[in-house]
JSON list of N, CA and C in Angstrom, two decimals:
[
{"chain": "Z", "resi": 24, "resn": "MET", "atom": "N", "xyz": [184.49, 13.95, 78.43]},
{"chain": "Z", "resi": 24, "resn": "MET", "atom": "CA", "xyz": [185.14, 13.88, 79.69]},
{"chain": "Z", "resi": 24, "resn": "MET", "atom": "C", "xyz": [185.08, 12.59, 80.42]},
{"chain": "Z", "resi": 25, "resn": "ALA", "atom": "N", "xyz": [183.85, 12.05, 80.22]},
{"chain": "Z", "resi": 25, "resn": "ALA", "atom": "CA", "xyz": [183.62, 10.72, 80.90]},
{"chain": "Z", "resi": 25, "resn": "ALA", "atom": "C", "xyz": [184.45, 9.60, 80.24]},
{"chain": "Z", "resi": 26, "resn": "LYS", "atom": "N", "xyz": [184.61, 9.66, 78.94]},
{"chain": "Z", "resi": 26, "resn": "LYS", "atom": "CA", "xyz": [185.40, 8.70, 78.24]},
{"chain": "Z", "resi": 26, "resn": "LYS", "atom": "C", "xyz": [186.77, 8.72, 78.82]},
{"chain": "Z", "resi": 27, "resn": "ILE", "atom": "N", "xyz": [187.44, 10.01, 78.91]},
{"chain": "Z", "resi": 27, "resn": "ILE", "atom": "CA", "xyz": [188.69, 10.08, 79.44]},
{"chain": "Z", "resi": 27, "resn": "ILE", "atom": "C", "xyz": [188.84, 9.44, 80.77]},
{"chain": "Z", "resi": 28, "resn": "GLY", "atom": "N", "xyz": [187.89, 9.72, 81.70]},
{"chain": "Z", "resi": 28, "resn": "GLY", "atom": "CA", "xyz": [187.88, 9.22, 83.11]},
{"chain": "Z", "resi": 28, "resn": "GLY", "atom": "C", "xyz": [187.82, 7.70, 83.06]},
{"chain": "Z", "resi": 29, "resn": "ALA", "atom": "N", "xyz": [187.01, 7.16, 82.20]},
{"chain": "Z", "resi": 29, "resn": "ALA", "atom": "CA", "xyz": [186.80, 5.66, 82.11]},
{"chain": "Z", "resi": 29, "resn": "ALA", "atom": "C", "xyz": [188.13, 5.06, 81.58]},
{"chain": "Z", "resi": 30, "resn": "SER", "atom": "N", "xyz": [188.72, 5.67, 80.55]},
{"chain": "Z", "resi": 30, "resn": "SER", "atom": "CA", "xyz": [189.94, 5.26, 80.06]},
{"chain": "Z", "resi": 30, "resn": "SER", "atom": "C", "xyz": [191.10, 5.16, 80.99]},
{"chain": "Z", "resi": 31, "resn": "LEU", "atom": "N", "xyz": [191.13, 6.21, 81.82]},
{"chain": "Z", "resi": 31, "resn": "LEU", "atom": "CA", "xyz": [192.20, 6.25, 82.90]},
{"chain": "Z", "resi": 31, "resn": "LEU", "atom": "C", "xyz": [191.95, 5.33, 83.95]},
{"chain": "Z", "resi": 32, "resn": "PHE", "atom": "N", "xyz": [190.75, 5.11, 84.31]},
{"chain": "Z", "resi": 32, "resn": "PHE", "atom": "CA", "xyz": [190.27, 4.04, 85.25]},
{"chain": "Z", "resi": 32, "resn": "PHE", "atom": "C", "xyz": [190.68, 2.65, 84.73]},
{"chain": "Z", "resi": 33, "resn": "GLU", "atom": "N", "xyz": [190.37, 2.32, 83.48]},
{"chain": "Z", "resi": 33, "resn": "GLU", "atom": "CA", "xyz": [190.68, 1.08, 82.95]},
{"chain": "Z", "resi": 33, "resn": "GLU", "atom": "C", "xyz": [192.22, 0.89, 82.89]},
{"chain": "Z", "resi": 34, "resn": "GLU", "atom": "N", "xyz": [193.00, 1.84, 82.59]},
{"chain": "Z", "resi": 34, "resn": "GLU", "atom": "CA", "xyz": [194.47, 1.78, 82.47]},
{"chain": "Z", "resi": 34, "resn": "GLU", "atom": "C", "xyz": [195.02, 1.57, 83.93]},
{"chain": "Z", "resi": 35, "resn": "GLY", "atom": "N", "xyz": [194.45, 2.17, 84.92]},
{"chain": "Z", "resi": 35, "resn": "GLY", "atom": "CA", "xyz": [194.81, 1.95, 86.35]},
{"chain": "Z", "resi": 35, "resn": "GLY", "atom": "C", "xyz": [194.49, 0.57, 86.80]},
{"chain": "Z", "resi": 36, "resn": "MET", "atom": "N", "xyz": [193.39, 0.01, 86.33]},
{"chain": "Z", "resi": 36, "resn": "MET", "atom": "CA", "xyz": [193.06, -1.42, 86.66]},
{"chain": "Z", "resi": 36, "resn": "MET", "atom": "C", "xyz": [194.08, -2.41, 86.06]},
{"chain": "Z", "resi": 37, "resn": "GLU", "atom": "N", "xyz": [194.42, -2.14, 84.72]},
{"chain": "Z", "resi": 37, "resn": "GLU", "atom": "CA", "xyz": [195.36, -3.01, 84.07]},
{"chain": "Z", "resi": 37, "resn": "GLU", "atom": "C", "xyz": [196.74, -3.02, 84.77]},
{"chain": "Z", "resi": 38, "resn": "LYS", "atom": "N", "xyz": [197.20, -1.86, 85.22]},
{"chain": "Z", "resi": 38, "resn": "LYS", "atom": "CA", "xyz": [198.46, -1.69, 85.90]},
{"chain": "Z", "resi": 38, "resn": "LYS", "atom": "C", "xyz": [198.37, -2.39, 87.23]},
{"chain": "Z", "resi": 39, "resn": "GLY", "atom": "N", "xyz": [197.28, -2.26, 87.91]},
{"chain": "Z", "resi": 39, "resn": "GLY", "atom": "CA", "xyz": [197.14, -2.95, 89.27]},
{"chain": "Z", "resi": 39, "resn": "GLY", "atom": "C", "xyz": [197.12, -4.45, 89.08]},
{"chain": "Z", "resi": 40, "resn": "GLU", "atom": "N", "xyz": [196.42, -4.89, 88.08]},
{"chain": "Z", "resi": 40, "resn": "GLU", "atom": "CA", "xyz": [196.36, -6.33, 87.81]},
{"chain": "Z", "resi": 40, "resn": "GLU", "atom": "C", "xyz": [197.67, -6.88, 87.44]},
{"chain": "Z", "resi": 41, "resn": "ARG", "atom": "N", "xyz": [198.47, -6.22, 86.67]},
{"chain": "Z", "resi": 41, "resn": "ARG", "atom": "CA", "xyz": [199.88, -6.69, 86.45]},
{"chain": "Z", "resi": 41, "resn": "ARG", "atom": "C", "xyz": [200.81, -6.72, 87.68]},
{"chain": "Z", "resi": 42, "resn": "GLU", "atom": "N", "xyz": [200.54, -5.76, 88.58]},
{"chain": "Z", "resi": 42, "resn": "GLU", "atom": "CA", "xyz": [201.38, -5.74, 89.75]},
{"chain": "Z", "resi": 42, "resn": "GLU", "atom": "C", "xyz": [200.99, -6.93, 90.62]},
{"chain": "Z", "resi": 43, "resn": "VAL", "atom": "N", "xyz": [199.71, -7.26, 90.65]},
{"chain": "Z", "resi": 43, "resn": "VAL", "atom": "CA", "xyz": [199.28, -8.45, 91.40]},
{"chain": "Z", "resi": 43, "resn": "VAL", "atom": "C", "xyz": [199.88, -9.72, 90.78]},
{"chain": "Z", "resi": 44, "resn": "ILE", "atom": "N", "xyz": [199.93, -9.90, 89.57]},
{"chain": "Z", "resi": 44, "resn": "ILE", "atom": "CA", "xyz": [200.45, -10.96, 88.81]},
{"chain": "Z", "resi": 44, "resn": "ILE", "atom": "C", "xyz": [201.88, -11.08, 89.17]},
{"chain": "Z", "resi": 45, "resn": "ILE", "atom": "N", "xyz": [202.57, -9.91, 89.17]},
{"chain": "Z", "resi": 45, "resn": "ILE", "atom": "CA", "xyz": [204.04, -9.93, 89.49]},
{"chain": "Z", "resi": 45, "resn": "ILE", "atom": "C", "xyz": [204.26, -10.36, 90.87]},
{"chain": "Z", "resi": 46, "resn": "GLU", "atom": "N", "xyz": [203.50, -9.83, 91.81]},
{"chain": "Z", "resi": 46, "resn": "GLU", "atom": "CA", "xyz": [203.63, -10.27, 93.18]},
{"chain": "Z", "resi": 46, "resn": "GLU", "atom": "C", "xyz": [203.47, -11.79, 93.51]},
{"chain": "Z", "resi": 47, "resn": "ILE", "atom": "N", "xyz": [202.44, -12.30, 92.79]},
{"chain": "Z", "resi": 47, "resn": "ILE", "atom": "CA", "xyz": [202.15, -13.74, 92.93]},
{"chain": "Z", "resi": 47, "resn": "ILE", "atom": "C", "xyz": [203.22, -14.51, 92.35]},
{"chain": "Z", "resi": 48, "resn": "LEU", "atom": "N", "xyz": [203.80, -14.22, 91.21]},
{"chain": "Z", "resi": 48, "resn": "LEU", "atom": "CA", "xyz": [204.80, -14.94, 90.54]},
{"chain": "Z", "resi": 48, "resn": "LEU", "atom": "C", "xyz": [206.10, -14.76, 91.28]},
{"chain": "Z", "resi": 49, "resn": "ASN", "atom": "N", "xyz": [206.40, -13.59, 91.86]},
{"chain": "Z", "resi": 49, "resn": "ASN", "atom": "CA", "xyz": [207.53, -13.38, 92.74]},
{"chain": "Z", "resi": 49, "resn": "ASN", "atom": "C", "xyz": [207.50, -14.29, 93.93]},
{"chain": "Z", "resi": 50, "resn": "GLN", "atom": "N", "xyz": [206.36, -14.48, 94.56]},
{"chain": "Z", "resi": 50, "resn": "GLN", "atom": "CA", "xyz": [206.22, -15.32, 95.69]},
{"chain": "Z", "resi": 50, "resn": "GLN", "atom": "C", "xyz": [206.51, -16.77, 95.32]},
{"chain": "Z", "resi": 51, "resn": "ARG", "atom": "N", "xyz": [205.95, -17.24, 94.11]},
{"chain": "Z", "resi": 51, "resn": "ARG", "atom": "CA", "xyz": [206.08, -18.59, 93.64]},
{"chain": "Z", "resi": 51, "resn": "ARG", "atom": "C", "xyz": [207.52, -18.94, 93.23]},
{"chain": "Z", "resi": 52, "resn": "PHE", "atom": "N", "xyz": [208.18, -18.11, 92.59]},
{"chain": "Z", "resi": 52, "resn": "PHE", "atom": "CA", "xyz": [209.46, -18.42, 92.06]},
{"chain": "Z", "resi": 52, "resn": "PHE", "atom": "C", "xyz": [210.62, -17.80, 92.68]},
{"chain": "Z", "resi": 53, "resn": "GLY", "atom": "N", "xyz": [210.47, -16.87, 93.60]},
{"chain": "Z", "resi": 53, "resn": "GLY", "atom": "CA", "xyz": [211.58, -16.31, 94.35]},
{"chain": "Z", "resi": 53, "resn": "GLY", "atom": "C", "xyz": [212.68, -15.69, 93.47]},
{"chain": "Z", "resi": 54, "resn": "GLU", "atom": "N", "xyz": [213.93, -15.96, 93.72]},
{"chain": "Z", "resi": 54, "resn": "GLU", "atom": "CA", "xyz": [215.01, -15.52, 92.91]},
{"chain": "Z", "resi": 54, "resn": "GLU", "atom": "C", "xyz": [214.99, -15.73, 91.52]},
{"chain": "Z", "resi": 55, "resn": "ASP", "atom": "N", "xyz": [214.37, -16.81, 91.07]},
{"chain": "Z", "resi": 55, "resn": "ASP", "atom": "CA", "xyz": [214.19, -17.17, 89.59]},
{"chain": "Z", "resi": 55, "resn": "ASP", "atom": "C", "xyz": [213.42, -16.14, 88.88]},
{"chain": "Z", "resi": 56, "resn": "PHE", "atom": "N", "xyz": [212.56, -15.39, 89.62]},
{"chain": "Z", "resi": 56, "resn": "PHE", "atom": "CA", "xyz": [211.68, -14.30, 89.08]},
{"chain": "Z", "resi": 56, "resn": "PHE", "atom": "C", "xyz": [212.32, -13.04, 89.15]},
{"chain": "Z", "resi": 57, "resn": "ASP", "atom": "N", "xyz": [213.06, -12.61, 88.07]},
{"chain": "Z", "resi": 57, "resn": "ASP", "atom": "CA", "xyz": [213.96, -11.40, 88.24]},
{"chain": "Z", "resi": 57, "resn": "ASP", "atom": "C", "xyz": [213.23, -10.17, 87.64]},
{"chain": "Z", "resi": 58, "resn": "LYS", "atom": "N", "xyz": [213.98, -9.11, 87.67]},
{"chain": "Z", "resi": 58, "resn": "LYS", "atom": "CA", "xyz": [213.53, -7.80, 87.21]},
{"chain": "Z", "resi": 58, "resn": "LYS", "atom": "C", "xyz": [213.15, -7.78, 85.75]},
{"chain": "Z", "resi": 59, "resn": "ARG", "atom": "N", "xyz": [213.87, -8.64, 84.90]},
{"chain": "Z", "resi": 59, "resn": "ARG", "atom": "CA", "xyz": [213.58, -8.63, 83.51]},
{"chain": "Z", "resi": 59, "resn": "ARG", "atom": "C", "xyz": [212.27, -9.21, 83.26]},
{"chain": "Z", "resi": 60, "resn": "LEU", "atom": "N", "xyz": [211.88, -10.24, 83.98]},
{"chain": "Z", "resi": 60, "resn": "LEU", "atom": "CA", "xyz": [210.54, -10.88, 83.87]},
{"chain": "Z", "resi": 60, "resn": "LEU", "atom": "C", "xyz": [209.48, -9.87, 84.37]},
{"chain": "Z", "resi": 61, "resn": "GLU", "atom": "N", "xyz": [209.71, -9.09, 85.30]},
{"chain": "Z", "resi": 61, "resn": "GLU", "atom": "CA", "xyz": [208.76, -8.10, 85.82]},
{"chain": "Z", "resi": 61, "resn": "GLU", "atom": "C", "xyz": [208.56, -7.09, 84.71]},
{"chain": "Z", "resi": 62, "resn": "GLU", "atom": "N", "xyz": [209.56, -6.56, 84.11]},
{"chain": "Z", "resi": 62, "resn": "GLU", "atom": "CA", "xyz": [209.39, -5.49, 83.08]},
{"chain": "Z", "resi": 62, "resn": "GLU", "atom": "C", "xyz": [208.66, -6.17, 81.83]},
{"chain": "Z", "resi": 63, "resn": "LYS", "atom": "N", "xyz": [208.95, -7.38, 81.54]},
{"chain": "Z", "resi": 63, "resn": "LYS", "atom": "CA", "xyz": [208.21, -7.97, 80.42]},
{"chain": "Z", "resi": 63, "resn": "LYS", "atom": "C", "xyz": [206.77, -8.19, 80.70]},
{"chain": "Z", "resi": 64, "resn": "ILE", "atom": "N", "xyz": [206.40, -8.51, 81.92]},
{"chain": "Z", "resi": 64, "resn": "ILE", "atom": "CA", "xyz": [204.99, -8.50, 82.24]},
{"chain": "Z", "resi": 64, "resn": "ILE", "atom": "C", "xyz": [204.37, -7.19, 82.15]},
{"chain": "Z", "resi": 65, "resn": "ARG", "atom": "N", "xyz": [205.01, -6.17, 82.73]},
{"chain": "Z", "resi": 65, "resn": "ARG", "atom": "CA", "xyz": [204.43, -4.77, 82.62]},
{"chain": "Z", "resi": 65, "resn": "ARG", "atom": "C", "xyz": [204.25, -4.28, 81.13]},
{"chain": "Z", "resi": 66, "resn": "LYS", "atom": "N", "xyz": [204.98, -4.87, 80.20]},
{"chain": "Z", "resi": 66, "resn": "LYS", "atom": "CA", "xyz": [204.94, -4.45, 78.85]},
{"chain": "Z", "resi": 66, "resn": "LYS", "atom": "C", "xyz": [204.23, -5.38, 77.88]},
{"chain": "Z", "resi": 67, "resn": "ALA", "atom": "N", "xyz": [203.76, -6.54, 78.52]},
{"chain": "Z", "resi": 67, "resn": "ALA", "atom": "CA", "xyz": [203.11, -7.65, 77.78]},
{"chain": "Z", "resi": 67, "resn": "ALA", "atom": "C", "xyz": [201.70, -7.17, 77.22]},
{"chain": "Z", "resi": 68, "resn": "ASN", "atom": "N", "xyz": [201.30, -7.72, 76.11]},
{"chain": "Z", "resi": 68, "resn": "ASN", "atom": "CA", "xyz": [199.96, -7.31, 75.65]},
{"chain": "Z", "resi": 68, "resn": "ASN", "atom": "C", "xyz": [198.90, -8.20, 76.36]},
{"chain": "Z", "resi": 69, "resn": "GLU", "atom": "N", "xyz": [197.75, -7.69, 76.17]},
{"chain": "Z", "resi": 69, "resn": "GLU", "atom": "CA", "xyz": [196.61, -8.23, 76.96]},
{"chain": "Z", "resi": 69, "resn": "GLU", "atom": "C", "xyz": [196.44, -9.85, 76.84]},
{"chain": "Z", "resi": 70, "resn": "GLU", "atom": "N", "xyz": [196.64, -10.37, 75.55]},
{"chain": "Z", "resi": 70, "resn": "GLU", "atom": "CA", "xyz": [196.49, -11.72, 75.29]},
{"chain": "Z", "resi": 70, "resn": "GLU", "atom": "C", "xyz": [197.53, -12.51, 76.18]},
{"chain": "Z", "resi": 71, "resn": "THR", "atom": "N", "xyz": [198.73, -12.09, 76.34]},
{"chain": "Z", "resi": 71, "resn": "THR", "atom": "CA", "xyz": [199.77, -12.69, 77.04]},
{"chain": "Z", "resi": 71, "resn": "THR", "atom": "C", "xyz": [199.40, -12.61, 78.55]},
{"chain": "Z", "resi": 72, "resn": "ILE", "atom": "N", "xyz": [198.92, -11.42, 79.05]},
{"chain": "Z", "resi": 72, "resn": "ILE", "atom": "CA", "xyz": [198.53, -11.30, 80.44]},
{"chain": "Z", "resi": 72, "resn": "ILE", "atom": "C", "xyz": [197.33, -12.31, 80.77]},
{"chain": "Z", "resi": 73, "resn": "ASN", "atom": "N", "xyz": [196.39, -12.42, 79.83]},
{"chain": "Z", "resi": 73, "resn": "ASN", "atom": "CA", "xyz": [195.30, -13.42, 80.07]},
{"chain": "Z", "resi": 73, "resn": "ASN", "atom": "C", "xyz": [195.77, -14.86, 80.12]},
{"chain": "Z", "resi": 74, "resn": "LYS", "atom": "N", "xyz": [196.78, -15.18, 79.39]},
{"chain": "Z", "resi": 74, "resn": "LYS", "atom": "CA", "xyz": [197.27, -16.49, 79.42]},
{"chain": "Z", "resi": 74, "resn": "LYS", "atom": "C", "xyz": [197.97, -16.77, 80.64]},
{"chain": "Z", "resi": 75, "resn": "ILE", "atom": "N", "xyz": [198.77, -15.87, 81.21]},
{"chain": "Z", "resi": 75, "resn": "ILE", "atom": "CA", "xyz": [199.41, -15.91, 82.50]},
{"chain": "Z", "resi": 75, "resn": "ILE", "atom": "C", "xyz": [198.42, -16.05, 83.65]},
{"chain": "Z", "resi": 76, "resn": "LYS", "atom": "N", "xyz": [197.32, -15.21, 83.62]},
{"chain": "Z", "resi": 76, "resn": "LYS", "atom": "CA", "xyz": [196.30, -15.26, 84.67]},
{"chain": "Z", "resi": 76, "resn": "LYS", "atom": "C", "xyz": [195.71, -16.53, 84.74]},
{"chain": "Z", "resi": 77, "resn": "LYS", "atom": "N", "xyz": [195.33, -17.22, 83.53]},
{"chain": "Z", "resi": 77, "resn": "LYS", "atom": "CA", "xyz": [194.74, -18.47, 83.59]},
{"chain": "Z", "resi": 77, "resn": "LYS", "atom": "C", "xyz": [195.48, -19.63, 84.00]},
{"chain": "Z", "resi": 78, "resn": "ASN", "atom": "N", "xyz": [196.78, -19.46, 83.99]},
{"chain": "Z", "resi": 78, "resn": "ASN", "atom": "CA", "xyz": [197.77, -20.55, 84.34]},
{"chain": "Z", "resi": 78, "resn": "ASN", "atom": "C", "xyz": [198.62, -20.22, 85.48]},
{"chain": "Z", "resi": 79, "resn": "ILE", "atom": "N", "xyz": [198.28, -19.16, 86.26]},
{"chain": "Z", "resi": 79, "resn": "ILE", "atom": "CA", "xyz": [199.17, -18.51, 87.24]},
{"chain": "Z", "resi": 79, "resn": "ILE", "atom": "C", "xyz": [199.53, -19.62, 88.30]},
{"chain": "Z", "resi": 80, "resn": "LEU", "atom": "N", "xyz": [198.66, -20.54, 88.60]},
{"chain": "Z", "resi": 80, "resn": "LEU", "atom": "CA", "xyz": [199.09, -21.50, 89.70]},
{"chain": "Z", "resi": 80, "resn": "LEU", "atom": "C", "xyz": [199.83, -22.74, 89.19]},
{"chain": "Z", "resi": 81, "resn": "SER", "atom": "N", "xyz": [199.79, -22.92, 87.84]},
{"chain": "Z", "resi": 81, "resn": "SER", "atom": "CA", "xyz": [200.46, -24.15, 87.31]},
{"chain": "Z", "resi": 81, "resn": "SER", "atom": "C", "xyz": [201.74, -23.81, 86.37]},
{"chain": "Z", "resi": 82, "resn": "ILE", "atom": "N", "xyz": [201.75, -22.48, 85.89]},
{"chain": "Z", "resi": 82, "resn": "ILE", "atom": "CA", "xyz": [202.85, -22.20, 84.99]},
{"chain": "Z", "resi": 82, "resn": "ILE", "atom": "C", "xyz": [204.16, -22.48, 85.60]},
{"chain": "Z", "resi": 83, "resn": "THR", "atom": "N", "xyz": [205.16, -22.96, 84.80]},
{"chain": "Z", "resi": 83, "resn": "THR", "atom": "CA", "xyz": [206.45, -23.20, 85.34]},
{"chain": "Z", "resi": 83, "resn": "THR", "atom": "C", "xyz": [207.37, -21.90, 84.90]},
{"chain": "Z", "resi": 84, "resn": "ILE", "atom": "N", "xyz": [208.45, -21.71, 85.41]},
{"chain": "Z", "resi": 84, "resn": "ILE", "atom": "CA", "xyz": [209.25, -20.59, 85.22]},
{"chain": "Z", "resi": 84, "resn": "ILE", "atom": "C", "xyz": [209.73, -20.50, 83.69]},
{"chain": "Z", "resi": 85, "resn": "GLU", "atom": "N", "xyz": [210.00, -21.75, 83.24]},
{"chain": "Z", "resi": 85, "resn": "GLU", "atom": "CA", "xyz": [210.37, -21.97, 81.82]},
{"chain": "Z", "resi": 85, "resn": "GLU", "atom": "C", "xyz": [209.29, -21.48, 80.90]},
{"chain": "Z", "resi": 86, "resn": "GLU", "atom": "N", "xyz": [208.05, -21.95, 81.26]},
{"chain": "Z", "resi": 86, "resn": "GLU", "atom": "CA", "xyz": [206.80, -21.62, 80.39]},
{"chain": "Z", "resi": 86, "resn": "GLU", "atom": "C", "xyz": [206.65, -20.13, 80.46]},
{"chain": "Z", "resi": 87, "resn": "LEU", "atom": "N", "xyz": [206.82, -19.53, 81.53]},
{"chain": "Z", "resi": 87, "resn": "LEU", "atom": "CA", "xyz": [206.55, -18.13, 81.68]},
{"chain": "Z", "resi": 87, "resn": "LEU", "atom": "C", "xyz": [207.59, -17.34, 80.87]},
{"chain": "Z", "resi": 88, "resn": "LYS", "atom": "N", "xyz": [208.85, -17.81, 80.84]},
{"chain": "Z", "resi": 88, "resn": "LYS", "atom": "CA", "xyz": [209.92, -17.12, 80.08]},
{"chain": "Z", "resi": 88, "resn": "LYS", "atom": "C", "xyz": [209.51, -17.34, 78.61]},
{"chain": "Z", "resi": 89, "resn": "GLU", "atom": "N", "xyz": [209.11, -18.49, 78.23]},
{"chain": "Z", "resi": 89, "resn": "GLU", "atom": "CA", "xyz": [208.80, -18.76, 76.79]},
{"chain": "Z", "resi": 89, "resn": "GLU", "atom": "C", "xyz": [207.56, -17.89, 76.35]},
{"chain": "Z", "resi": 90, "resn": "LEU", "atom": "N", "xyz": [206.62, -17.67, 77.15]},
{"chain": "Z", "resi": 90, "resn": "LEU", "atom": "CA", "xyz": [205.46, -16.83, 76.84]},
{"chain": "Z", "resi": 90, "resn": "LEU", "atom": "C", "xyz": [205.78, -15.36, 76.76]},
{"chain": "Z", "resi": 91, "resn": "LEU", "atom": "N", "xyz": [206.77, -14.94, 77.52]},
{"chain": "Z", "resi": 91, "resn": "LEU", "atom": "CA", "xyz": [207.23, -13.52, 77.52]},
{"chain": "Z", "resi": 91, "resn": "LEU", "atom": "C", "xyz": [208.26, -13.19, 76.58]},
{"chain": "Z", "resi": 92, "resn": "LYS", "atom": "N", "xyz": [208.69, -14.16, 75.71]},
{"chain": "Z", "resi": 92, "resn": "LYS", "atom": "CA", "xyz": [209.72, -13.87, 74.70]},
{"chain": "Z", "resi": 92, "resn": "LYS", "atom": "C", "xyz": [209.32, -12.72, 73.69]}
]
């Protein structure tokens, strides 16, 4: 039972992290950051999310789109 709880907690943390990333990028890029990019971030693998996190202050919208292909 503890493993299930830990797994659900971890899943919740990942979803929360993605929502924070989406909010930051939405603030940075405004209208250029559309719903398609939001959905791609929500579905992205951990490696892609880590790359976005490491570059969140410097990534361009073009680089973000390329990363999320």
